[in-house]
Amino acid sequence: MPLRALRFGLCQGLLARWFGTRRGASTLDWHGKISEMKKKIQSILPGGTWDQLNDTGHLPPEQADVVIVGGGVLGLSVAYWLKRLEKQRGAIRVLVVERDHTYSQASTGLSVGGIRQQFSLPENIQLSLFSVNFLRNINEYLAVVDDPPLDLQFNPSGYLLLSSEKGAAVMESNVKVQREEGAKICLMSPEQLRYKFPWINTEGVALASYGMENEGWFDPWCLLQGLRRKVQAMGVLFCHGEVTRFVSSSDHMETAGGEKLTLKRIHEVHVKMDHSLEYQPVECAVVINAAGAWSGQVAELAGIGTGPPGTLQGIKLPVEPRKRYVYIWHCPQGPGLETPFVTDTSGAYFRREGLGNNYLGGRSPSEEEEPDSGNLDVDHDFFQEKVWPPLAQRVPAFETLKVRRAWAGYYDYNTFDQNGVVGPHPLVVNMYFATGFSGHGLQQAPAVGRAVAELVLQGRFQTIDLSSFLFNRFYWGEKVQESNVI
Amino acid sequence: MAAPRAYLRLVSPVWNAGFGGARGLSGMVAPEGTQKKKRTLGQYLADHFSDVQALREYLTQRQMSKVHQKNWIPTNVKNQYGPYVAGAFFILKLGGSVKFQGQEWIGPNGYSQFRQGFLKFQTVPIEAVDASGCALNYNGLDNLLPLKELQTLSLQRCPHVDDWCLSHLYPLAHSLRELSLAGCPRVSERGLACLHHFQNLRRLDISSLPAVSNPSLTQILVEEMLPSCEVLGVDWTHGMKLAPEEPPQDTARPVPA
Ligand SMILES: Cc1cc2nc3c(=O)[nH]c(=O)nc-3n(C[C@H](O)[C@H](O)[C@H](O)COP(=O)(O)OP(=O)(O)OC[C@H]3O[C@@H](n4cnc5c(N)ncnc54)[C@H](O)[C@@H]3O)c2cc1C
């Protein structure tokens, strides 16, 4: 008898646990029921735990048309343009996979937010002009009903590039190209420079170019958050996890020249969830590699660059993280409100930061000086030895200054030619790149996103022709060199 | 689609001890009844919400395009009768006033009169424009940029004039003597910084700019940047009587010709 009761009780307990909500009221565990109901009501109310239970943010869907690896400004921009250019609302399912929702190491948040048209390549000038137009109308492009307008904090103060005697001819021809593309750039002699910016020491300066409009700096976070908010409203799915593997099928082919080629197509992306050993496979048709400084690694996951050297299969995506320091200093006698984004003949740069006589600047190290990119620690000696001396020489007021803060971030550095890589891989046919912009990716993101979306949806570039940024150039050894990399 | 995934998470702590547990569980979860109800409710909301959302999105877009429409560029007029006439047409249509050299002010009420006699203005430069309270934006400013003799420009309380607009004005840098930006809700210190191109400016009104984060400091910095210009700012706010409740088409505007 007691045994049966026990078994019965056990059974009931189990059942109650399994189908607790289904069972009718029992006088026996009335209190339990009440508290259960309370809990349920609580959880349904706003702010209750129900919301959390409903949050499937940690799980990606089992299927998506396009999986974007990397939720930085480039990945989000591709997502935006895919949704914006889709034929019919909701036609394509886009998933953005980002492993770090705090973006603690992402280049986007650690950049200095500059935008300029003073490039040497027409493509880069066009990308930047398109993007500045996007930024000017950001509250139309990224408007979300009921959400407050974005405050991009754009400082239209222009870039001032200084050139030595040696670089003057190149600068002049660059400015010609920039003007032809529609940029508002003017050339200045040292004398004009002294008149306009009396705080500059023009020693060693032969020529300067100065952006009158559409150049300056803005808040990169605002663009990132604005894009995020908008693409979410457009139905783009987000997932917090890391892409760790691609499952693909291969087709073996032979070229006319007899070279054996293996064409691959990715079918599944494995997304590893944060703090867990689990992964979720996501079936997909297209993968966008927008993993910034880490896009070389992501490409390798897809087998890119793993073939024998000298073959197309053996060519890596030449994008790697390169550490860059940014310092903020205070200088009470420093240049005033008119200060543009100045880049010196030495390559050191600075700009004003806010109104309180604070300035922000840095310098790209030479190839031999490249610091270890294993961490984001700041080398303060680099400022003392490499940044400060040329800047103090250029702006004598900077002889006395106090460094207030510094940080480091990664350039998504293209070691081949310091330019972006856009479009599909020739062998992994459904992986598209949007990466490698080596220090000017933020400002070009709105335009690059559109170009990649056009390729995915329409099969060709429509707004800006970026054919020279295709992956194939690494195979042919054709550099598209940009002379103005800061 | 949303419902089964929610349940997936509900049970996963129990079942996910092994590998790959996140998969394929959706079939074996939670009481059917609740699941069904939730799904339909969710769908109902999603369907209707997206409709309402789409409608509201459309309305916002339309509102924005209205501003764009107002800021047209009368290309035909410009090609045929020159920049002065085109500029005047544009400003008058927008509800502002213009002053040709040696003439009286022409206000929005003088529009029809101007239409009849505009031919005689073809070669007369415009020296002053008052666009106070007008829906002028970045694109519309293109109509003013060819007015090389423009000396006085008032953009007071223009709701769409922002920092981008100020950076767009540099072609007027040589001629402009007086500029008023008072009460422009979207002008900040970032835009004011590009006024350093305007070295001929004698009078600049930057009072009542709510987007300027630090008005007194900003005024000092602007004064340093434009040493030969009188800058009206914080100290003058009370004296200026720029009450925000004033209707945009106030009577203080110049008497129409
Ligand atoms: C100091 C500094 C100054 C700069 N200044 C400027 C400037 O003035 N103007 C300008 O235009 N540009 C500037 N840049 C460059 C600009 O920041 C970058 O080009 C741009 O932000 C690149 O955007 P992204 O989205 O590709 O990269 P990121 O913002 O780095 O985003 C990539 C994301 O991918 C994620 N990710 C990587 N691997 C995986 C994976 N396997 N699975 C899931 N997620 C993954 C990362 O977590 C990261 O969030 C600067 C950069 C630095 C470091």
mmCIF file of N, CA and C in Angstrom, chain B residues 84-134:
data_model
loop_
_atom_site.group_PDB
_atom_site.id
_atom_site.type_symbol
_atom_site.label_atom_id
_atom_site.label_comp_id
_atom_site.label_asym_id
_atom_site.label_seq_id
_atom_site.Cartn_x
_atom_site.Cartn_y
_atom_site.Cartn_z
ATOM 1 N N TYR B 84 20.152 85.358 -60.754
ATOM 2 C CA TYR B 84 19.472 86.307 -59.853
ATOM 3 C C TYR B 84 17.972 86.084 -59.865
ATOM 4 N N VAL B 85 17.433 86.018 -61.088
ATOM 5 C CA VAL B 85 15.991 85.820 -61.210
ATOM 6 C C VAL B 85 15.606 84.461 -60.624
ATOM 7 N N ALA B 86 16.399 83.438 -60.946
ATOM 8 C CA ALA B 86 16.094 82.096 -60.432
ATOM 9 C C ALA B 86 16.140 82.078 -58.905
ATOM 10 N N GLY B 87 17.175 82.706 -58.349
ATOM 11 C CA GLY B 87 17.304 82.763 -56.895
ATOM 12 C C GLY B 87 16.122 83.480 -56.267
ATOM 13 N N ALA B 88 15.716 84.579 -56.877
ATOM 14 C CA ALA B 88 14.610 85.360 -56.328
ATOM 15 C C ALA B 88 13.312 84.556 -56.387
ATOM 16 N N PHE B 89 13.061 83.914 -57.518
ATOM 17 C CA PHE B 89 11.865 83.087 -57.648
ATOM 18 C C PHE B 89 11.811 82.035 -56.547
ATOM 19 N N PHE B 90 12.945 81.382 -56.370
ATOM 20 C CA PHE B 90 13.015 80.300 -55.395
ATOM 21 C C PHE B 90 12.707 80.795 -53.986
ATOM 22 N N ILE B 91 13.369 81.893 -53.604
ATOM 23 C CA ILE B 91 13.195 82.392 -52.240
ATOM 24 C C ILE B 91 11.778 82.914 -52.010
ATOM 25 N N LEU B 92 11.244 83.619 -52.997
ATOM 26 C CA LEU B 92 9.895 84.167 -52.833
ATOM 27 C C LEU B 92 8.866 83.042 -52.716
ATOM 28 N N LYS B 93 9.028 82.050 -53.543
ATOM 29 C CA LYS B 93 8.121 80.902 -53.525
ATOM 30 C C LYS B 93 8.171 80.200 -52.165
ATOM 31 N N LEU B 94 9.335 80.188 -51.581
ATOM 32 C CA LEU B 94 9.534 79.524 -50.298
ATOM 33 C C LEU B 94 8.974 80.365 -49.141
ATOM 34 N N GLY B 95 8.642 81.613 -49.424
ATOM 35 C CA GLY B 95 8.084 82.476 -48.387
ATOM 36 C C GLY B 95 9.092 83.451 -47.817
ATOM 37 N N GLY B 96 10.208 83.631 -48.489
ATOM 38 C CA GLY B 96 11.204 84.572 -48.002
ATOM 39 C C GLY B 96 11.174 85.878 -48.782
ATOM 40 N N SER B 97 12.153 86.743 -48.508
ATOM 41 C CA SER B 97 12.235 88.021 -49.200
ATOM 42 C C SER B 97 13.613 88.194 -49.822
ATOM 43 N N VAL B 98 13.670 89.003 -50.890
ATOM 44 C CA VAL B 98 14.963 89.288 -51.501
ATOM 45 C C VAL B 98 15.102 90.783 -51.733
ATOM 46 N N LYS B 99 16.334 91.214 -51.823
ATOM 47 C CA LYS B 99 16.572 92.621 -52.128
ATOM 48 C C LYS B 99 17.593 92.704 -53.251
ATOM 49 N N PHE B 100 17.144 93.240 -54.379
ATOM 50 C CA PHE B 100 18.068 93.476 -55.484
ATOM 51 C C PHE B 100 18.828 94.756 -55.198
ATOM 52 N N GLN B 101 20.017 94.868 -55.805
ATOM 53 C CA GLN B 101 20.843 96.050 -55.582
ATOM 54 C C GLN B 101 20.081 97.308 -55.996
ATOM 55 N N GLY B 102 20.034 98.279 -55.084
ATOM 56 C CA GLY B 102 19.397 99.546 -55.393
ATOM 57 C C GLY B 102 17.876 99.479 -55.448
ATOM 58 N N GLN B 103 17.278 98.400 -55.013
ATOM 59 C CA GLN B 103 15.818 98.253 -55.039
ATOM 60 C C GLN B 103 15.285 98.076 -53.623
ATOM 61 N N GLU B 104 13.954 98.118 -53.547
ATOM 62 C CA GLU B 104 13.309 97.845 -52.264
ATOM 63 C C GLU B 104 13.278 96.331 -52.034
ATOM 64 N N TRP B 105 12.997 95.934 -50.796
ATOM 65 C CA TRP B 105 12.797 94.513 -50.497
ATOM 66 C C TRP B 105 11.569 94.000 -51.251
ATOM 67 N N ILE B 106 11.640 92.809 -51.744
ATOM 68 C CA ILE B 106 10.465 92.146 -52.300
ATOM 69 C C ILE B 106 10.125 90.982 -51.387
ATOM 70 N N GLY B 107 8.934 90.987 -50.831
ATOM 71 C CA GLY B 107 8.526 89.915 -49.909
ATOM 72 C C GLY B 107 7.688 88.886 -50.641
ATOM 73 N N PRO B 108 7.264 87.859 -49.920
ATOM 74 C CA PRO B 108 6.470 86.792 -50.558
ATOM 75 C C PRO B 108 5.185 87.331 -51.168
ATOM 76 N N ASN B 109 4.658 88.438 -50.614
ATOM 77 C CA ASN B 109 3.426 89.000 -51.181
ATOM 78 C C ASN B 109 3.673 89.658 -52.531
ATOM 79 N N GLY B 110 4.922 89.990 -52.746
ATOM 80 C CA GLY B 110 5.241 90.648 -54.012
ATOM 81 C C GLY B 110 5.532 89.666 -55.131
ATOM 82 N N TYR B 111 5.251 88.389 -54.867
ATOM 83 C CA TYR B 111 5.621 87.356 -55.827
ATOM 84 C C TYR B 111 4.976 87.568 -57.190
ATOM 85 N N SER B 112 3.636 87.840 -57.209
ATOM 86 C CA SER B 112 2.954 87.935 -58.507
ATOM 87 C C SER B 112 3.432 89.175 -59.267
ATOM 88 N N GLN B 113 3.677 90.215 -58.490
ATOM 89 C CA GLN B 113 4.169 91.442 -59.114
ATOM 90 C C GLN B 113 5.545 91.212 -59.747
ATOM 91 N N PHE B 114 6.355 90.452 -58.984
ATOM 92 C CA PHE B 114 7.698 90.156 -59.468
ATOM 93 C C PHE B 114 7.627 89.329 -60.752
ATOM 94 N N ARG B 115 6.671 88.405 -60.763
ATOM 95 C CA ARG B 115 6.523 87.549 -61.948
ATOM 96 C C ARG B 115 6.288 88.370 -63.202
ATOM 97 N N GLN B 116 5.519 89.430 -63.020
ATOM 98 C CA GLN B 116 5.209 90.234 -64.194
ATOM 99 C C GLN B 116 6.406 91.044 -64.677
ATOM 100 N N GLY B 117 7.189 91.508 -63.702
ATOM 101 C CA GLY B 117 8.251 92.423 -64.137
ATOM 102 C C GLY B 117 9.656 91.911 -63.940
ATOM 103 N N PHE B 118 9.818 90.570 -63.840
ATOM 104 C CA PHE B 118 11.136 90.055 -63.448
ATOM 105 C C PHE B 118 12.210 90.269 -64.501
ATOM 106 N N LEU B 119 11.798 90.492 -65.770
ATOM 107 C CA LEU B 119 12.791 90.594 -66.839
ATOM 108 C C LEU B 119 13.801 91.694 -66.581
ATOM 109 N N LYS B 120 13.321 92.753 -65.955
ATOM 110 C CA LYS B 120 14.220 93.876 -65.741
ATOM 111 C C LYS B 120 15.276 93.591 -64.666
ATOM 112 N N PHE B 121 15.087 92.453 -63.923
ATOM 113 C CA PHE B 121 16.054 92.131 -62.865
ATOM 114 C C PHE B 121 17.166 91.190 -63.319
ATOM 115 N N GLN B 122 17.086 90.788 -64.583
ATOM 116 C CA GLN B 122 18.016 89.760 -65.039
ATOM 117 C C GLN B 122 19.469 90.042 -64.715
ATOM 118 N N THR B 123 19.846 91.296 -64.839
ATOM 119 C CA THR B 123 21.264 91.618 -64.624
ATOM 120 C C THR B 123 21.503 92.367 -63.311
ATOM 121 N N VAL B 124 20.445 92.484 -62.499
ATOM 122 C CA VAL B 124 20.622 93.188 -61.231
ATOM 123 C C VAL B 124 20.991 92.161 -60.156
ATOM 124 N N PRO B 125 22.145 92.324 -59.523
ATOM 125 C CA PRO B 125 22.544 91.351 -58.499
ATOM 126 C C PRO B 125 21.641 91.421 -57.269
ATOM 127 N N ILE B 126 21.505 90.306 -56.611
ATOM 128 C CA ILE B 126 20.777 90.274 -55.342
ATOM 129 C C ILE B 126 21.777 90.556 -54.238
ATOM 130 N N GLU B 127 21.451 91.496 -53.355
ATOM 131 C CA GLU B 127 22.423 91.794 -52.296
ATOM 132 C C GLU B 127 21.984 91.303 -50.923
ATOM 133 N N ALA B 128 20.701 90.994 -50.796
ATOM 134 C CA ALA B 128 20.268 90.499 -49.486
ATOM 135 C C ALA B 128 19.144 89.480 -49.647
ATOM 136 N N VAL B 129 19.164 88.485 -48.818
ATOM 137 C CA VAL B 129 18.124 87.462 -48.813
ATOM 138 C C VAL B 129 17.701 87.240 -47.373
ATOM 139 N N ASP B 130 16.384 87.241 -47.170
ATOM 140 C CA ASP B 130 15.861 86.930 -45.849
ATOM 141 C C ASP B 130 15.003 85.672 -45.963
ATOM 142 N N ALA B 131 15.537 84.592 -45.474
ATOM 143 C CA ALA B 131 14.802 83.323 -45.572
ATOM 144 C C ALA B 131 14.329 82.873 -44.195
ATOM 145 N N SER B 132 14.105 83.846 -43.308
ATOM 146 C CA SER B 132 13.726 83.502 -41.933
ATOM 147 C C SER B 132 12.544 82.549 -41.905
ATOM 148 N N GLY B 133 12.699 81.493 -41.158
ATOM 149 C CA GLY B 133 11.598 80.570 -40.933
ATOM 150 C C GLY B 133 11.216 79.733 -42.135
ATOM 151 N N CYS B 134 11.970 79.809 -43.213
ATOM 152 C CA CYS B 134 11.605 79.059 -44.414
ATOM 153 C C CYS B 134 12.100 77.612 -44.336
#
